[in-house]
mmCIF file of C-alpha atoms and ligand atoms in Angstrom:
data_model
loop_
_atom_site.group_PDB
_atom_site.id
_atom_site.type_symbol
_atom_site.label_atom_id
_atom_site.label_comp_id
_atom_site.label_asym_id
_atom_site.label_seq_id
_atom_site.Cartn_x
_atom_site.Cartn_y
_atom_site.Cartn_z
ATOM 1 C CA MET A 62 -16.998 -53.463 8.570
ATOM 2 C CA VAL A 63 -17.493 -56.622 10.508
ATOM 3 C CA PRO A 64 -18.982 -56.247 13.976
ATOM 4 C CA GLY A 65 -16.317 -56.816 16.479
ATOM 5 C CA ALA A 66 -13.582 -56.011 14.178
ATOM 6 C CA ARG A 67 -10.450 -54.626 15.818
ATOM 7 C CA ILE A 68 -8.138 -52.033 14.322
ATOM 8 C CA GLU A 69 -4.843 -51.153 16.110
ATOM 9 C CA LEU A 70 -3.960 -47.571 15.054
ATOM 10 C CA ALA A 71 -0.356 -48.063 16.656
ATOM 11 C CA THR A 72 0.932 -50.750 14.511
ATOM 12 C CA PRO A 73 2.632 -50.002 11.182
ATOM 13 C CA ALA A 74 0.828 -50.663 7.712
ATOM 14 C CA PHE A 75 1.862 -53.115 5.486
ATOM 15 C CA SER A 76 4.194 -51.557 2.909
ATOM 16 C CA GLY A 77 3.175 -53.769 -0.054
ATOM 17 C CA ARG A 78 -0.025 -54.323 -1.958
ATOM 18 C CA ARG A 79 -1.643 -57.770 -0.966
ATOM 19 C CA SER A 80 -3.283 -59.950 -3.259
ATOM 20 C CA THR A 81 -6.803 -61.351 -2.306
ATOM 21 C CA SER A 82 -5.350 -64.672 -1.553
ATOM 22 C CA GLU A 83 -3.101 -63.277 1.164
ATOM 23 C CA LEU A 84 -6.234 -61.582 2.701
ATOM 24 C CA PRO A 85 -7.183 -62.437 6.243
ATOM 25 C CA ARG A 86 -9.934 -64.541 6.466
ATOM 26 C CA HIS A 87 -11.611 -62.390 8.931
ATOM 27 C CA ALA A 88 -11.610 -58.531 9.648
ATOM 28 C CA ASN A 89 -10.500 -58.997 13.320
ATOM 29 C CA ASN A 90 -7.323 -60.486 11.981
ATOM 30 C CA PHE A 91 -6.304 -57.136 10.418
ATOM 31 C CA SER A 92 -3.254 -55.872 12.430
ATOM 32 C CA SER A 93 -3.485 -52.312 11.444
ATOM 33 C CA LEU A 94 -5.771 -49.749 9.775
ATOM 34 C CA GLY A 95 -3.510 -49.423 6.897
ATOM 35 C CA ALA A 96 -3.593 -52.932 6.241
ATOM 36 C CA ALA A 97 -7.307 -53.086 6.521
ATOM 37 C CA ARG A 98 -7.613 -50.063 4.072
ATOM 38 C CA GLN A 99 -5.243 -51.768 1.779
ATOM 39 C CA ALA A 100 -7.090 -55.094 1.812
ATOM 40 C CA VAL A 101 -10.565 -53.311 0.941
ATOM 41 C CA ASN A 102 -8.802 -51.517 -1.932
ATOM 42 C CA SER A 103 -7.477 -54.570 -3.495
ATOM 43 C CA PRO A 104 -9.113 -55.990 -6.642
ATOM 44 C CA GLY A 105 -11.196 -58.995 -6.004
ATOM 45 C CA ILE A 106 -13.973 -59.977 -3.703
ATOM 46 C CA PHE A 107 -13.236 -57.170 -1.073
ATOM 47 C CA SER A 108 -12.846 -54.299 -3.611
ATOM 48 C CA PHE A 109 -16.704 -53.426 -3.640
ATOM 49 C CA LEU A 110 -16.448 -52.837 0.139
ATOM 50 C CA GLY A 111 -13.672 -50.180 -0.313
ATOM 51 C CA PRO A 112 -15.753 -47.011 -0.704
ATOM 52 C CA CYS A 113 -18.134 -47.827 2.015
ATOM 53 C CA PHE A 114 -15.302 -48.869 4.402
ATOM 54 C CA ASN A 115 -13.134 -45.895 3.489
ATOM 55 C CA ARG A 116 -15.970 -43.544 4.366
ATOM 56 C CA CYS A 117 -16.644 -44.990 7.814
ATOM 57 C CA MET A 118 -13.015 -45.297 8.819
ATOM 58 C CA PRO A 119 -10.956 -42.732 10.495
ATOM 59 C CA THR A 120 -7.773 -41.522 8.602
ATOM 60 C CA THR A 121 -4.316 -41.166 10.430
ATOM 61 C CA ALA A 122 -3.272 -37.744 11.506
ATOM 62 C CA GLN A 123 -0.312 -38.139 9.073
ATOM 63 C CA GLU A 124 -2.796 -38.148 6.034
ATOM 64 C CA SER A 125 -4.527 -34.964 7.298
ATOM 65 C CA VAL A 126 -1.473 -32.850 7.754
ATOM 66 C CA SER A 127 0.225 -34.064 4.689
ATOM 67 C CA LEU A 128 -2.285 -32.275 2.659
ATOM 68 C CA ILE A 129 -1.303 -28.960 3.564
ATOM 69 C CA PRO A 130 1.308 -28.503 0.764
ATOM 70 C CA GLU A 131 -1.440 -29.517 -1.716
ATOM 71 C CA LEU A 132 -3.761 -27.104 -0.266
ATOM 72 C CA ASP A 133 -1.142 -24.478 -0.680
ATOM 73 C CA LYS A 134 -0.798 -25.133 -4.271
ATOM 74 C CA LEU A 135 -4.619 -24.896 -4.645
ATOM 75 C CA ALA A 136 -4.599 -21.459 -3.128
ATOM 76 C CA SER A 137 -1.663 -20.190 -5.464
ATOM 77 C CA SER A 138 -3.414 -21.301 -8.726
ATOM 78 C CA ALA A 139 -6.717 -20.170 -7.768
ATOM 79 C CA ALA A 140 -8.642 -17.717 -10.240
ATOM 80 C CA SER A 141 -11.188 -16.502 -7.881
ATOM 81 C CA GLY A 142 -12.508 -16.985 -4.348
ATOM 82 C CA ASP A 143 -15.397 -19.244 -5.424
ATOM 83 C CA GLY A 144 -12.969 -21.114 -7.647
ATOM 84 C CA LEU A 145 -10.812 -21.604 -4.598
ATOM 85 C CA MET A 146 -13.639 -22.687 -2.360
ATOM 86 C CA ASN A 147 -14.880 -25.144 -4.825
ATOM 87 C CA SER A 148 -11.324 -26.759 -5.298
ATOM 88 C CA MET A 149 -11.097 -26.858 -1.679
ATOM 89 C CA VAL A 150 -14.216 -28.661 -0.951
ATOM 90 C CA ALA A 151 -13.560 -31.096 -3.799
ATOM 91 C CA PHE A 152 -10.158 -31.715 -2.596
ATOM 92 C CA PHE A 153 -11.094 -32.513 1.141
ATOM 93 C CA HIS A 154 -14.218 -34.548 0.217
ATOM 94 C CA GLU A 155 -12.019 -36.517 -2.187
ATOM 95 C CA LYS A 156 -8.862 -37.045 0.016
ATOM 96 C CA LEU A 157 -10.330 -37.549 3.339
ATOM 97 C CA PRO A 158 -13.015 -40.210 3.227
ATOM 98 C CA ARG A 159 -14.438 -39.363 6.794
ATOM 99 C CA TYR A 160 -15.145 -35.658 5.581
ATOM 100 C CA ASN A 161 -18.682 -36.784 4.266
ATOM 101 C CA TRP A 162 -20.034 -33.182 3.931
ATOM 102 C CA VAL A 163 -17.553 -30.258 3.113
ATOM 103 C CA GLY A 164 -18.884 -26.870 2.448
ATOM 104 C CA PHE A 165 -18.432 -23.126 2.926
ATOM 105 C CA TYR A 166 -20.971 -20.680 4.279
ATOM 106 C CA MET A 167 -20.048 -16.974 3.693
ATOM 107 C CA ILE A 168 -21.646 -13.936 5.453
ATOM 108 C CA ASP A 169 -24.532 -12.529 3.168
ATOM 109 C CA PRO A 170 -23.184 -9.291 1.737
ATOM 110 C CA SER A 171 -26.678 -7.643 2.230
ATOM 111 C CA ASP A 172 -27.189 -8.991 5.770
ATOM 112 C CA SER A 173 -24.257 -9.322 8.115
ATOM 113 C CA LYS A 174 -26.267 -11.599 10.479
ATOM 114 C CA MET A 175 -26.784 -14.195 7.863
ATOM 115 C CA LEU A 176 -24.746 -17.100 6.611
ATOM 116 C CA VAL A 177 -25.270 -18.281 3.035
ATOM 117 C CA LEU A 178 -24.405 -21.691 1.584
ATOM 118 C CA GLY A 179 -21.568 -21.556 -0.760
ATOM 119 C CA PRO A 180 -19.630 -24.376 -2.874
ATOM 120 C CA PHE A 181 -20.016 -27.586 -0.918
ATOM 121 C CA ARG A 182 -19.562 -31.413 -1.665
ATOM 122 C CA GLY A 183 -21.855 -33.984 -0.085
ATOM 123 C CA ALA A 184 -25.564 -34.644 0.295
ATOM 124 C CA PRO A 185 -27.958 -31.364 -0.460
ATOM 125 C CA THR A 186 -28.576 -29.634 3.044
ATOM 126 C CA PRO A 187 -31.802 -27.789 3.716
ATOM 127 C CA HIS A 188 -29.705 -25.258 5.699
ATOM 128 C CA THR A 189 -28.968 -22.753 2.761
ATOM 129 C CA ARG A 190 -29.225 -19.859 4.986
ATOM 130 C CA ILE A 191 -28.336 -19.823 8.840
ATOM 131 C CA PRO A 192 -28.683 -16.862 10.987
ATOM 132 C CA LEU A 193 -25.759 -15.948 13.107
ATOM 133 C CA ASN A 194 -27.584 -16.933 16.474
ATOM 134 C CA GLN A 195 -28.450 -20.326 15.207
ATOM 135 C CA GLY A 196 -26.507 -23.839 14.823
ATOM 136 C CA ILE A 197 -23.010 -24.878 15.271
ATOM 137 C CA CYS A 198 -22.113 -22.711 12.096
ATOM 138 C CA GLY A 199 -23.800 -19.444 13.647
ATOM 139 C CA ALA A 200 -21.813 -20.227 16.901
ATOM 140 C CA ALA A 201 -18.456 -20.551 14.977
ATOM 141 C CA ALA A 202 -19.090 -17.232 12.849
ATOM 142 C CA SER A 203 -20.333 -15.205 15.897
ATOM 143 C CA SER A 204 -17.738 -16.169 18.326
ATOM 144 C CA GLY A 205 -14.933 -16.088 15.597
ATOM 145 C CA GLU A 206 -13.823 -19.460 17.104
ATOM 146 C CA THR A 207 -13.299 -22.857 15.653
ATOM 147 C CA VAL A 208 -15.925 -25.362 17.028
ATOM 148 C CA VAL A 209 -15.570 -29.031 17.211
ATOM 149 C CA VAL A 210 -18.252 -31.202 18.157
ATOM 150 C CA ASP A 211 -17.333 -34.759 18.838
ATOM 151 C CA ASP A 212 -21.169 -35.860 19.184
ATOM 152 C CA VAL A 213 -23.688 -33.698 17.344
ATOM 153 C CA ASN A 214 -26.456 -35.499 18.949
ATOM 154 C CA THR A 215 -25.608 -34.126 22.316
ATOM 155 C CA ASP A 216 -25.136 -30.500 21.217
ATOM 156 C CA PRO A 217 -28.466 -28.435 21.504
ATOM 157 C CA ARG A 218 -27.083 -25.902 18.889
ATOM 158 C CA TYR A 219 -26.878 -28.449 15.978
ATOM 159 C CA LEU A 220 -29.117 -27.925 12.987
ATOM 160 C CA ALA A 221 -29.263 -31.524 11.504
ATOM 161 C CA CYS A 222 -28.432 -31.907 7.847
ATOM 162 C CA SER A 223 -28.142 -35.747 7.827
ATOM 163 C CA LEU A 224 -29.095 -38.316 10.191
ATOM 164 C CA GLU A 225 -25.878 -40.023 9.489
ATOM 165 C CA THR A 226 -23.797 -36.983 10.902
ATOM 166 C CA LYS A 227 -21.990 -37.853 14.080
ATOM 167 C CA SER A 228 -19.470 -35.144 14.531
ATOM 168 C CA GLU A 229 -18.728 -31.659 12.973
ATOM 169 C CA ILE A 230 -16.062 -29.081 12.776
ATOM 170 C CA VAL A 231 -16.597 -25.318 11.738
ATOM 171 C CA VAL A 232 -13.815 -22.907 11.073
ATOM 172 C CA PRO A 233 -14.344 -19.177 10.674
ATOM 173 C CA VAL A 234 -12.652 -17.617 7.867
ATOM 174 C CA PHE A 235 -11.199 -14.076 8.543
ATOM 175 C CA ALA A 236 -10.570 -11.200 6.028
ATOM 176 C CA LYS A 237 -9.019 -8.044 7.156
ATOM 177 C CA GLY A 238 -9.648 -8.940 10.842
ATOM 178 C CA LYS A 239 -13.568 -9.806 10.222
ATOM 179 C CA VAL A 240 -15.274 -12.891 9.925
ATOM 180 C CA VAL A 241 -16.374 -13.194 6.352
ATOM 181 C CA GLY A 242 -17.544 -16.835 6.269
ATOM 182 C CA GLU A 243 -16.636 -20.319 7.424
ATOM 183 C CA LEU A 244 -15.544 -23.951 6.567
ATOM 184 C CA ASP A 245 -17.966 -26.615 7.682
ATOM 185 C CA ILE A 246 -17.297 -30.370 7.702
ATOM 186 C CA ASP A 247 -19.570 -33.165 8.824
ATOM 187 C CA SER A 248 -18.554 -36.691 9.377
ATOM 188 C CA HIS A 249 -20.351 -39.871 9.672
ATOM 189 C CA VAL A 250 -17.704 -40.883 12.270
ATOM 190 C CA HIS A 251 -17.912 -40.014 15.880
ATOM 191 C CA ALA A 252 -15.215 -37.625 16.980
ATOM 192 C CA ALA A 253 -13.659 -37.513 13.522
ATOM 193 C CA PHE A 254 -11.780 -34.371 14.060
ATOM 194 C CA GLY A 255 -8.684 -34.354 16.043
ATOM 195 C CA PRO A 256 -5.843 -31.829 16.441
ATOM 196 C CA ASP A 257 -4.417 -32.443 13.111
ATOM 197 C CA ASP A 258 -7.939 -32.064 11.306
ATOM 198 C CA ARG A 259 -8.280 -28.798 13.123
ATOM 199 C CA LYS A 260 -4.880 -27.696 11.991
ATOM 200 C CA LEU A 261 -5.562 -28.785 8.434
ATOM 201 C CA CYS A 262 -9.047 -27.054 8.465
ATOM 202 C CA GLU A 263 -7.732 -23.804 10.090
ATOM 203 C CA HIS A 264 -5.125 -23.632 7.310
ATOM 204 C CA ALA A 265 -7.634 -23.965 4.534
ATOM 205 C CA ALA A 266 -9.546 -21.138 6.340
ATOM 206 C CA HIS A 267 -6.553 -19.065 6.614
ATOM 207 C CA LEU A 268 -5.738 -19.462 2.816
ATOM 208 C CA LEU A 269 -9.162 -18.379 1.862
ATOM 209 C CA GLY A 270 -9.132 -15.272 4.033
ATOM 210 C CA LYS A 271 -5.744 -14.344 2.653
ATOM 211 C CA PHE A 272 -6.958 -14.893 -0.743
ATOM 212 C CA ILE A 273 -10.028 -12.695 -0.307
ATOM 213 C CA GLU A 274 -8.052 -10.002 1.466
ATOM 214 C CA SER A 275 -5.650 -9.741 -1.734
ATOM 215 C CA HIS A 276 -8.303 -10.084 -4.534
HETATM 216 N N1 LIG B 1032 -24.983 -28.638 11.307
HETATM 217 C C1 LIG B 1032 -24.842 -27.094 11.002
HETATM 218 C C2 LIG B 1032 -25.704 -26.901 9.831
HETATM 219 C C3 LIG B 1032 -25.333 -26.945 8.473
HETATM 220 S S1 LIG B 1032 -25.081 -28.600 7.814
HETATM 221 O O1 LIG B 1032 -24.286 -29.522 8.680
HETATM 222 C C4 LIG B 1032 -24.502 -28.488 6.312
HETATM 223 C C5 LIG B 1032 -25.216 -26.390 12.274
HETATM 224 O O2 LIG B 1032 -25.508 -26.879 13.150
HETATM 225 O O3 LIG B 1032 -24.887 -25.148 12.096
#
């Protein structure tokens, strides 16, 4: 994105696709996030910027919440817990560009004080096993509460996975009243996880917990 570019979230997005000849000359002429996203997704000179731009920009709340029915479909068609975790991480990573790293950690069946990395999308992490008394992951699993960190660099619990990570959400997964794992998402965007992201992630964790209970 051009330094100083101004994006106004409140104004409505363009309804039609724009040709490159209609594109504003400068990014700070964009009147809405939707327009900016649409412009960089258009074919032509700006199209190469699309993937990079999309991974750096916030997505609207509406986009997060509208994914709930698709998540429900993933859960109802899953053949196994691993299969459901795999399809959920792939789904989130693909649909929500600011979800740069998406993965599950599950309680080690042979050590209830340890989380073990499960299916994930994003860069490989050195944290394949996390004790329950360490990290933001450990805090969420041991408290049984969702943890949202707007700026990981100010949180002393944070275990670094990537220098690019700015914010993180970790949502516990419950089965039969016990924490069995968690959904962990990192973003390169500061404060990327608002109330609608929390709702979406908690819904995903709930679906996985229910699936585990019944299989
Ligand atoms: N940041 C996490 C560690 C896991 S990585 O983000 C994938 C934590 O602080 O527990």
